[in-house]
PDB file of C-alpha atoms in Angstrom:
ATOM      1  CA  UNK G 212       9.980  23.887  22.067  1.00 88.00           C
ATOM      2  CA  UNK G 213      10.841  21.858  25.055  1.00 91.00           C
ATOM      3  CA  UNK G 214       9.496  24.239  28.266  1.00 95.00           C
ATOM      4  CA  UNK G 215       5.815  24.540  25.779  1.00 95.00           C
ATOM      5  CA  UNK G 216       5.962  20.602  25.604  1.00 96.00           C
ATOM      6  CA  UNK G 217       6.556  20.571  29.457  1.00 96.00           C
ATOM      7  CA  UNK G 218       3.899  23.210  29.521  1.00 97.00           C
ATOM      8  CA  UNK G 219       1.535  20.906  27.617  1.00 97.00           C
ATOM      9  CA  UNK G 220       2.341  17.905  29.764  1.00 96.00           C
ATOM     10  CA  UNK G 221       1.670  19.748  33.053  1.00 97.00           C
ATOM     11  CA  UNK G 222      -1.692  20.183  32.244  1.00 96.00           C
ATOM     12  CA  UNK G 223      -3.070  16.907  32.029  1.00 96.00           C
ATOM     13  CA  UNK G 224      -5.276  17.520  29.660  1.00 97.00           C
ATOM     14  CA  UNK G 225      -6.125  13.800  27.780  1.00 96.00           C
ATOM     15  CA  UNK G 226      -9.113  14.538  26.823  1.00 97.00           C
ATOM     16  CA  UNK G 227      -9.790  17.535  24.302  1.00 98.00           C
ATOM     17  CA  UNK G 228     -11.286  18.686  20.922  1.00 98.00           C
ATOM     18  CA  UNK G 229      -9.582  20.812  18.556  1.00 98.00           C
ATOM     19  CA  UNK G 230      -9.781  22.895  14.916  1.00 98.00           C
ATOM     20  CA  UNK G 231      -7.514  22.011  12.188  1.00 97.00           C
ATOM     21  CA  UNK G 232      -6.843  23.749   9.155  1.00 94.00           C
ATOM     22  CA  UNK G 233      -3.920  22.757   6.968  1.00 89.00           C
ATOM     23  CA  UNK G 234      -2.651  24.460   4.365  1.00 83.00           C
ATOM     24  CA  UNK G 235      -0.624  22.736   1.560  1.00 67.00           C
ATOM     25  CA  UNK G 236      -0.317  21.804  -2.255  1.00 63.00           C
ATOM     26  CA  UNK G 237      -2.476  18.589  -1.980  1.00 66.00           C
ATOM     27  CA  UNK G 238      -6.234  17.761  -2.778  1.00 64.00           C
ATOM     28  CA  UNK G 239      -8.973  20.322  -1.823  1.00 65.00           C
ATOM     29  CA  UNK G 240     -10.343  18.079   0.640  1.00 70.00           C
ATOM     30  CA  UNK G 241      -7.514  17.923   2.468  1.00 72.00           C
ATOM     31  CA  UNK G 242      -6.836  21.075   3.699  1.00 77.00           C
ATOM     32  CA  UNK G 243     -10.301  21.817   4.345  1.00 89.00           C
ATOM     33  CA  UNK G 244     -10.583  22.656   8.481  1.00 95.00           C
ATOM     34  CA  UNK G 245     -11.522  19.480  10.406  1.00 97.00           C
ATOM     35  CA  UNK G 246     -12.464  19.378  14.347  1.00 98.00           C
ATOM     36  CA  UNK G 247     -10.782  16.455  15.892  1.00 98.00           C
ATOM     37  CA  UNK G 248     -11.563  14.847  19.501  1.00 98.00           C
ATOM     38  CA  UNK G 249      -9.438  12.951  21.698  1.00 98.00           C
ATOM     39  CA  UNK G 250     -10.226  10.363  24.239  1.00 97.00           C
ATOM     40  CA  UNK G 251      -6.891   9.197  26.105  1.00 94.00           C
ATOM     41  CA  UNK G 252      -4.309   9.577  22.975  1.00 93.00           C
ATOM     42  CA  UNK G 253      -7.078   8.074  20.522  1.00 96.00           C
ATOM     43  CA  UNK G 254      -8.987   9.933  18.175  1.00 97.00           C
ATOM     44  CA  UNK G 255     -13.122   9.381  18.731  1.00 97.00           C
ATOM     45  CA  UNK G 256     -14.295  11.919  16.145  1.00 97.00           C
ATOM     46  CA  UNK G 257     -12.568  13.332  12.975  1.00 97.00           C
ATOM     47  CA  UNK G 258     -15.334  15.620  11.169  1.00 97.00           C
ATOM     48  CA  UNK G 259     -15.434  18.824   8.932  1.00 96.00           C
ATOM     49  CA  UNK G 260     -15.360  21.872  10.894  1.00 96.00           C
ATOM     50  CA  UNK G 261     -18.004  23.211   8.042  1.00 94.00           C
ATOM     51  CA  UNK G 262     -20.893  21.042   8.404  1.00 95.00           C
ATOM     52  CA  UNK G 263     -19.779  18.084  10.915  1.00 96.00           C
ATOM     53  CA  UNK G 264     -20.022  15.203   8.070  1.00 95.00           C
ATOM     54  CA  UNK G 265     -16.849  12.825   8.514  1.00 94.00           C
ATOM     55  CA  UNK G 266     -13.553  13.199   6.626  1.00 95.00           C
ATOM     56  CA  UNK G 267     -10.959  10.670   5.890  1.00 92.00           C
ATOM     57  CA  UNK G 268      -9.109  10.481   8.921  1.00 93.00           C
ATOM     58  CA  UNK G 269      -6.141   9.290   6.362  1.00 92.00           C
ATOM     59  CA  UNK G 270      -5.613  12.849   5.386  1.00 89.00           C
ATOM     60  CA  UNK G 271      -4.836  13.738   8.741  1.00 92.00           C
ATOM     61  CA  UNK G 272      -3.559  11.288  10.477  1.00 93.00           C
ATOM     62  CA  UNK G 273      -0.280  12.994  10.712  1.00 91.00           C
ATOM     63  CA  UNK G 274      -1.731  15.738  12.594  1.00 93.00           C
ATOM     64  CA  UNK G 275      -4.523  14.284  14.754  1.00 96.00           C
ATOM     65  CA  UNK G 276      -2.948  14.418  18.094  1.00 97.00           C
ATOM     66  CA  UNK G 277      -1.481  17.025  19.834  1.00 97.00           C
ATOM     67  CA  UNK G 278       1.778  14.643  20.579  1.00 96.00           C
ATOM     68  CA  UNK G 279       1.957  14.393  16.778  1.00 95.00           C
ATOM     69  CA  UNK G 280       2.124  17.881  15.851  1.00 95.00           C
ATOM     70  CA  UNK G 281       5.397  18.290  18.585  1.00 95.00           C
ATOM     71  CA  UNK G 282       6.816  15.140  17.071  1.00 92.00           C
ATOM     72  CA  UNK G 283       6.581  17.256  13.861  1.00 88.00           C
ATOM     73  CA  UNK G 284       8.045  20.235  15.064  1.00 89.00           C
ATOM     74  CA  UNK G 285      10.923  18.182  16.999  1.00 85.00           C
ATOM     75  CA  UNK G 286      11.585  16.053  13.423  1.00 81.00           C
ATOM     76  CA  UNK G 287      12.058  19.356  12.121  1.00 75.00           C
ATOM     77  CA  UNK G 288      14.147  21.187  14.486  1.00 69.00           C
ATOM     78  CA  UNK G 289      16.463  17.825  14.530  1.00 62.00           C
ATOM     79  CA  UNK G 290      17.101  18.333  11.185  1.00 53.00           C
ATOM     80  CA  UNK G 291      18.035  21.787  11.299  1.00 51.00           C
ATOM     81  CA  UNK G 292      20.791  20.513  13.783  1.00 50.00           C
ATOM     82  CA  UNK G 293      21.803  17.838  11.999  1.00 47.00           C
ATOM     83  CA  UNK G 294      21.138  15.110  14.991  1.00 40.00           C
ATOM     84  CA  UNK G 295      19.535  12.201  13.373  1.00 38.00           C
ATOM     85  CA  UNK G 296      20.095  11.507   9.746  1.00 35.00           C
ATOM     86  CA  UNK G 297      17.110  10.304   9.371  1.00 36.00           C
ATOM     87  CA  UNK G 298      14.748  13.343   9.998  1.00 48.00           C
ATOM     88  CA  UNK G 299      13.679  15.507   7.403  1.00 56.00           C
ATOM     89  CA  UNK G 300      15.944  18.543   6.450  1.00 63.00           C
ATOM     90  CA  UNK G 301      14.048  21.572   7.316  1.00 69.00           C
ATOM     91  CA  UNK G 302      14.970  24.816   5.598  1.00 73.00           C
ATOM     92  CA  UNK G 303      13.033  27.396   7.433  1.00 78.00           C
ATOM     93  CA  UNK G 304      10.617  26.311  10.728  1.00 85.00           C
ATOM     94  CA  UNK G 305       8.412  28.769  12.462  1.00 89.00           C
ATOM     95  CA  UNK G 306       6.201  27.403  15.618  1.00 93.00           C
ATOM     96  CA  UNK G 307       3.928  29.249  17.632  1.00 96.00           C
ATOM     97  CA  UNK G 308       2.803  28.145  20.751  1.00 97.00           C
ATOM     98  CA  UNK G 309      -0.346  28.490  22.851  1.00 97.00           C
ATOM     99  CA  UNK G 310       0.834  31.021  25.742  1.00 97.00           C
ATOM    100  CA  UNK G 311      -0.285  29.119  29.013  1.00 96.00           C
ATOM    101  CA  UNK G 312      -1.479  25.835  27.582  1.00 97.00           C
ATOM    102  CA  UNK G 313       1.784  25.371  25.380  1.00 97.00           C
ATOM    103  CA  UNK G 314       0.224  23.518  22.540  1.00 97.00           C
ATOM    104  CA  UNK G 315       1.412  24.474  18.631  1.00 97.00           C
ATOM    105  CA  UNK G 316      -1.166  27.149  17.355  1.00 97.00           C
ATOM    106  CA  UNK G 317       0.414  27.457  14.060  1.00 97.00           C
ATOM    107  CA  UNK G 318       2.957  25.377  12.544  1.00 93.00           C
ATOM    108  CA  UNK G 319       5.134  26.467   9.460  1.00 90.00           C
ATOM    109  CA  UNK G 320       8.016  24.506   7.371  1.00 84.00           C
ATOM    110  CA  UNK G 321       9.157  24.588   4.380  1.00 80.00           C
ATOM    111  CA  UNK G 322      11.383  21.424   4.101  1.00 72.00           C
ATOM    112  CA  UNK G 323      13.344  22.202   0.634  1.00 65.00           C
ATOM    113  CA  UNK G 324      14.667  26.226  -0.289  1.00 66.00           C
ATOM    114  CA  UNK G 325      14.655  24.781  -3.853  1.00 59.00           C
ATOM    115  CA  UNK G 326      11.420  22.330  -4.115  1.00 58.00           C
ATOM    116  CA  UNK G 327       8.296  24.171  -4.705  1.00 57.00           C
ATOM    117  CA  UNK G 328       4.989  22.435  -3.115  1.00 58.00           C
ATOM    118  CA  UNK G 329       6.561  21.104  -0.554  1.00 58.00           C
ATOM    119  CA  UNK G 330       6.135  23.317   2.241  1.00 71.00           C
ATOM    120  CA  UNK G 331       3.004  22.684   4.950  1.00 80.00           C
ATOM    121  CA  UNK G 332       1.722  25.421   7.252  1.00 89.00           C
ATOM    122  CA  UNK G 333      -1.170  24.092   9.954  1.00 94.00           C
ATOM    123  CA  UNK G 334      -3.087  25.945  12.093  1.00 96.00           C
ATOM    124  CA  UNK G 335      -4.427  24.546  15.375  1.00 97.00           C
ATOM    125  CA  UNK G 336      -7.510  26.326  16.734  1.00 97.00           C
ATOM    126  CA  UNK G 337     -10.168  26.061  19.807  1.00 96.00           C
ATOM    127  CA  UNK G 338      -8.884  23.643  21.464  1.00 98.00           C
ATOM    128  CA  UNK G 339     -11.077  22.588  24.456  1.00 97.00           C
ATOM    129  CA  UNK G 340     -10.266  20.270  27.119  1.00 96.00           C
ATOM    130  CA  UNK G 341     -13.382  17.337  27.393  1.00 96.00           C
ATOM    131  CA  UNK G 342     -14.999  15.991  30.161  1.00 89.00           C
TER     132      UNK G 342
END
């Protein structure tokens, strides 16, 4: 996780639009794919991938920036070795990462081995860097 995060940061790249799907056991609306842009670590357009209307950016707020979905991942991977307290307990974690930009492509946890509904899977798709 931590050479693709150095791999992410060597590119630069501050500017970029991406595809988001999430997958989850919430409201319809909210897993339905969204294209998100990003201007300098702020997002500038958050809009249904299907027909380019505007979502509620509260849905995915979590999940809007590229340093959000390693934050994620890192919360995650904490847990599984026990360092903070804190973090969510993560039963089973599966990341994979874009090969030369190093960005999470697809994101899988499922936080409880018990708890049903609880898991999230997200899927990160065509991203572009922006001039």
């Amino acid at each position: 996780m931590q050479r693709n995060k150095q791999l992410w940061a060597k590119q630069k790249i501050s500017k970029y639009r991406y595809t988001l799907r999430r997958s989850c056991f919430c409201l319809p609306k909210s897993t339905e794919p969204v294209r998100i842009a990003v201007r300098n670590g702020k997002v500038t357009s958050m809009v249904a991938a299907s027909n380019g209307q505007p979502v509620n950016r509260e849905d995915f707020a979590k999940y809007d920036l590229i340093a959000k979905l390693f934050e994620i991942v890192e919360d995650a991977i904490c847990a599984s070795q026990q360092r903070f307290a804190i973090a969510k307990k993560a039963y089973r974690l599966s990341v994979t990462y874009h090969p030369t930009l190093g960005y999470p492509t697809k994101i899988d946890i499922d936080y409880n081995k018990q708890m049903a509904d609880e898991e999230i899977f997200l899927t990160i798709e065509n991203l572009q860097p922006l001039k």
